[in-house]
mmCIF file with all atom_site columns, C-alpha atoms in Angstrom:
data_model
loop_
_atom_site.group_PDB
_atom_site.id
_atom_site.type_symbol
_atom_site.label_atom_id
_atom_site.label_alt_id
_atom_site.label_comp_id
_atom_site.label_asym_id
_atom_site.label_entity_id
_atom_site.label_seq_id
_atom_site.pdbx_PDB_ins_code
_atom_site.Cartn_x
_atom_site.Cartn_y
_atom_site.Cartn_z
_atom_site.occupancy
_atom_site.B_iso_or_equiv
_atom_site.pdbx_formal_charge
_atom_site.auth_seq_id
_atom_site.auth_comp_id
_atom_site.auth_asym_id
_atom_site.auth_atom_id
_atom_site.pdbx_PDB_model_num
ATOM 1  C CA . MET A 1 1  ? -253.103 171.202 -25.297 1.00 0.00 ? 1  MET A CA 1
ATOM 2  C CA . ARG A 1 2  ? -250.181 169.790 -23.427 1.00 0.00 ? 2  ARG A CA 1
ATOM 3  C CA . LEU A 1 3  ? -246.772 171.209 -24.209 1.00 0.00 ? 3  LEU A CA 1
ATOM 4  C CA . THR A 1 4  ? -243.466 169.789 -23.060 1.00 0.00 ? 4  THR A CA 1
ATOM 5  C CA . ILE A 1 5  ? -240.607 172.025 -22.198 1.00 0.00 ? 5  ILE A CA 1
ATOM 6  C CA . GLU A 1 6  ? -236.936 170.380 -22.347 1.00 0.00 ? 6  GLU A CA 1
ATOM 7  C CA . THR A 1 7  ? -234.049 172.270 -20.724 1.00 0.00 ? 7  THR A CA 1
ATOM 8  C CA . GLU A 1 8  ? -230.418 171.976 -21.006 1.00 0.00 ? 8  GLU A CA 1
ATOM 9  C CA . ARG A 1 9  ? -227.428 173.703 -19.508 1.00 0.00 ? 9  ARG A CA 1
ATOM 10 C CA . GLU A 1 10 ? -225.087 175.114 -21.989 1.00 0.00 ? 10 GLU A CA 1
ATOM 11 C CA . GLN A 1 11 ? -221.209 175.264 -21.485 1.00 0.00 ? 11 GLN A CA 1
ATOM 12 C CA . ASP A 1 12 ? -221.171 178.760 -20.768 1.00 0.00 ? 12 ASP A CA 1
ATOM 13 C CA . GLY A 1 13 ? -223.654 178.333 -17.733 1.00 0.00 ? 13 GLY A CA 1
ATOM 14 C CA . ARG A 1 14 ? -226.651 179.704 -19.372 1.00 0.00 ? 14 ARG A CA 1
ATOM 15 C CA . TRP A 1 15 ? -229.949 177.456 -19.547 1.00 0.00 ? 15 TRP A CA 1
ATOM 16 C CA . ILE A 1 16 ? -231.878 176.885 -22.830 1.00 0.00 ? 16 ILE A CA 1
ATOM 17 C CA . ALA A 1 17 ? -235.705 176.008 -22.363 1.00 0.00 ? 17 ALA A CA 1
ATOM 18 C CA . GLU A 1 18 ? -237.489 174.654 -25.544 1.00 0.00 ? 18 GLU A CA 1
ATOM 19 C CA . VAL A 1 19 ? -241.116 173.968 -26.018 1.00 0.00 ? 19 VAL A CA 1
ATOM 20 C CA . ILE A 1 20 ? -241.609 170.636 -27.979 1.00 0.00 ? 20 ILE A CA 1
ATOM 21 C CA . GLY A 1 21 ? -244.346 170.809 -30.467 1.00 0.00 ? 21 GLY A CA 1
ATOM 22 C CA . LEU A 1 22 ? -243.846 174.613 -31.162 1.00 0.00 ? 22 LEU A CA 1
ATOM 23 C CA . PRO A 1 23 ? -240.900 174.872 -33.723 1.00 0.00 ? 23 PRO A CA 1
ATOM 24 C CA . GLY A 1 24 ? -238.602 177.664 -32.810 1.00 0.00 ? 24 GLY A CA 1
ATOM 25 C CA . VAL A 1 25 ? -239.972 178.389 -29.412 1.00 0.00 ? 25 VAL A CA 1
ATOM 26 C CA . MET A 1 26 ? -236.820 178.189 -27.203 1.00 0.00 ? 26 MET A CA 1
ATOM 27 C CA . LYS A 1 27 ? -235.468 180.903 -24.880 1.00 0.00 ? 27 LYS A CA 1
ATOM 28 C CA . TYR A 1 28 ? -232.149 181.358 -22.903 1.00 0.00 ? 28 TYR A CA 1
ATOM 29 C CA . GLY A 1 29 ? -232.182 182.277 -19.258 1.00 0.00 ? 29 GLY A CA 1
ATOM 30 C CA . GLN A 1 30 ? -229.545 182.811 -16.527 1.00 0.00 ? 30 GLN A CA 1
ATOM 31 C CA . THR A 1 31 ? -231.289 180.236 -14.216 1.00 0.00 ? 31 THR A CA 1
ATOM 32 C CA . ARG A 1 32 ? -233.495 177.135 -15.260 1.00 0.00 ? 32 ARG A CA 1
ATOM 33 C CA . THR A 1 33 ? -236.431 178.737 -14.190 1.00 0.00 ? 33 THR A CA 1
ATOM 34 C CA . ASP A 1 34 ? -235.785 182.005 -15.997 1.00 0.00 ? 34 ASP A CA 1
ATOM 35 C CA . ALA A 1 35 ? -235.515 180.026 -19.100 1.00 0.00 ? 35 ALA A CA 1
ATOM 36 C CA . ILE A 1 36 ? -238.727 177.981 -18.563 1.00 0.00 ? 36 ILE A CA 1
ATOM 37 C CA . GLY A 1 37 ? -240.654 181.250 -17.816 1.00 0.00 ? 37 GLY A CA 1
ATOM 38 C CA . LYS A 1 38 ? -239.350 182.716 -20.881 1.00 0.00 ? 38 LYS A CA 1
ATOM 39 C CA . ALA A 1 39 ? -240.016 179.858 -23.101 1.00 0.00 ? 39 ALA A CA 1
ATOM 40 C CA . GLU A 1 40 ? -243.591 179.632 -21.744 1.00 0.00 ? 40 GLU A CA 1
ATOM 41 C CA . ALA A 1 41 ? -244.216 183.318 -22.262 1.00 0.00 ? 41 ALA A CA 1
ATOM 42 C CA . LEU A 1 42 ? -243.140 183.045 -25.892 1.00 0.00 ? 42 LEU A CA 1
ATOM 43 C CA . ALA A 1 43 ? -245.196 179.847 -26.359 1.00 0.00 ? 43 ALA A CA 1
ATOM 44 C CA . LEU A 1 44 ? -248.314 181.824 -25.171 1.00 0.00 ? 44 LEU A CA 1
ATOM 45 C CA . ARG A 1 45 ? -247.576 184.608 -27.723 1.00 0.00 ? 45 ARG A CA 1
ATOM 46 C CA . VAL A 1 46 ? -247.058 182.061 -30.658 1.00 0.00 ? 46 VAL A CA 1
ATOM 47 C CA . LEU A 1 47 ? -250.413 180.336 -29.737 1.00 0.00 ? 47 LEU A CA 1
ATOM 48 C CA . ALA A 1 48 ? -252.187 183.939 -29.447 1.00 0.00 ? 48 ALA A CA 1
ATOM 49 C CA . GLU A 1 49 ? -250.749 184.908 -33.016 1.00 0.00 ? 49 GLU A CA 1
ATOM 50 C CA . ARG A 1 50 ? -252.052 181.440 -34.459 1.00 0.00 ? 50 ARG A CA 1
ATOM 51 C CA . ILE A 1 51 ? -255.292 182.092 -32.826 1.00 0.00 ? 51 ILE A CA 1
ATOM 52 C CA . GLU A 1 52 ? -255.663 185.524 -34.457 1.00 0.00 ? 52 GLU A CA 1
ATOM 53 C CA . ALA A 1 53 ? -254.500 184.391 -37.733 1.00 0.00 ? 53 ALA A CA 1
ATOM 54 C CA . GLY A 1 54 ? -257.340 181.558 -37.660 1.00 0.00 ? 54 GLY A CA 1
ATOM 55 C CA . GLU A 1 55 ? -254.697 178.756 -37.414 1.00 0.00 ? 55 GLU A CA 1
ATOM 56 C CA . GLU A 1 56 ? -255.968 177.435 -34.233 1.00 0.00 ? 56 GLU A CA 1
ATOM 57 C CA . PRO A 1 57 ? -259.474 176.400 -33.053 1.00 0.00 ? 57 PRO A CA 1
ATOM 58 C CA . LEU A 1 58 ? -261.480 179.236 -31.473 1.00 0.00 ? 58 LEU A CA 1
ATOM 59 C CA . GLU A 1 59 ? -263.329 177.095 -28.971 1.00 0.00 ? 59 GLU A CA 1
ATOM 60 C CA . SER A 1 60 ? -262.016 177.081 -25.483 1.00 0.00 ? 60 SER A CA 1
ATOM 61 C CA . ILE A 1 61 ? -258.595 175.554 -24.963 1.00 0.00 ? 61 ILE A CA 1
ATOM 62 C CA . GLU A 1 62 ? -256.595 174.520 -22.009 1.00 0.00 ? 62 GLU A CA 1
ATOM 63 C CA . ILE A 1 63 ? -252.803 174.781 -22.047 1.00 0.00 ? 63 ILE A CA 1
ATOM 64 C CA . ARG A 1 64 ? -250.595 172.778 -19.791 1.00 0.00 ? 64 ARG A CA 1
ATOM 65 C CA . PHE A 1 65 ? -246.877 172.979 -19.534 1.00 0.00 ? 65 PHE A CA 1
ATOM 66 C CA . THR A 1 66 ? -244.940 169.910 -18.523 1.00 0.00 ? 66 THR A CA 1
ATOM 67 C CA . VAL A 1 67 ? -241.169 170.241 -17.675 1.00 0.00 ? 67 VAL A CA 1
ATOM 68 C CA . ALA A 1 68 ? -239.297 167.157 -18.819 1.00 0.00 ? 68 ALA A CA 1
#
């Protein structure tokens, strides 16, 4: 599974990072790196919840984040 993270700087100086392919997975941070780290952590929590609910395959998965 390859997930792409897009970042953008807001007018107030904060950064927002959005994980494309996982609706609603976006986080703000004071720095670009901070926003990316928070978005990655949220994406992993969302995927873990999907696995627990039986929505994702149980076989071994590999997750890669790409920052666009």
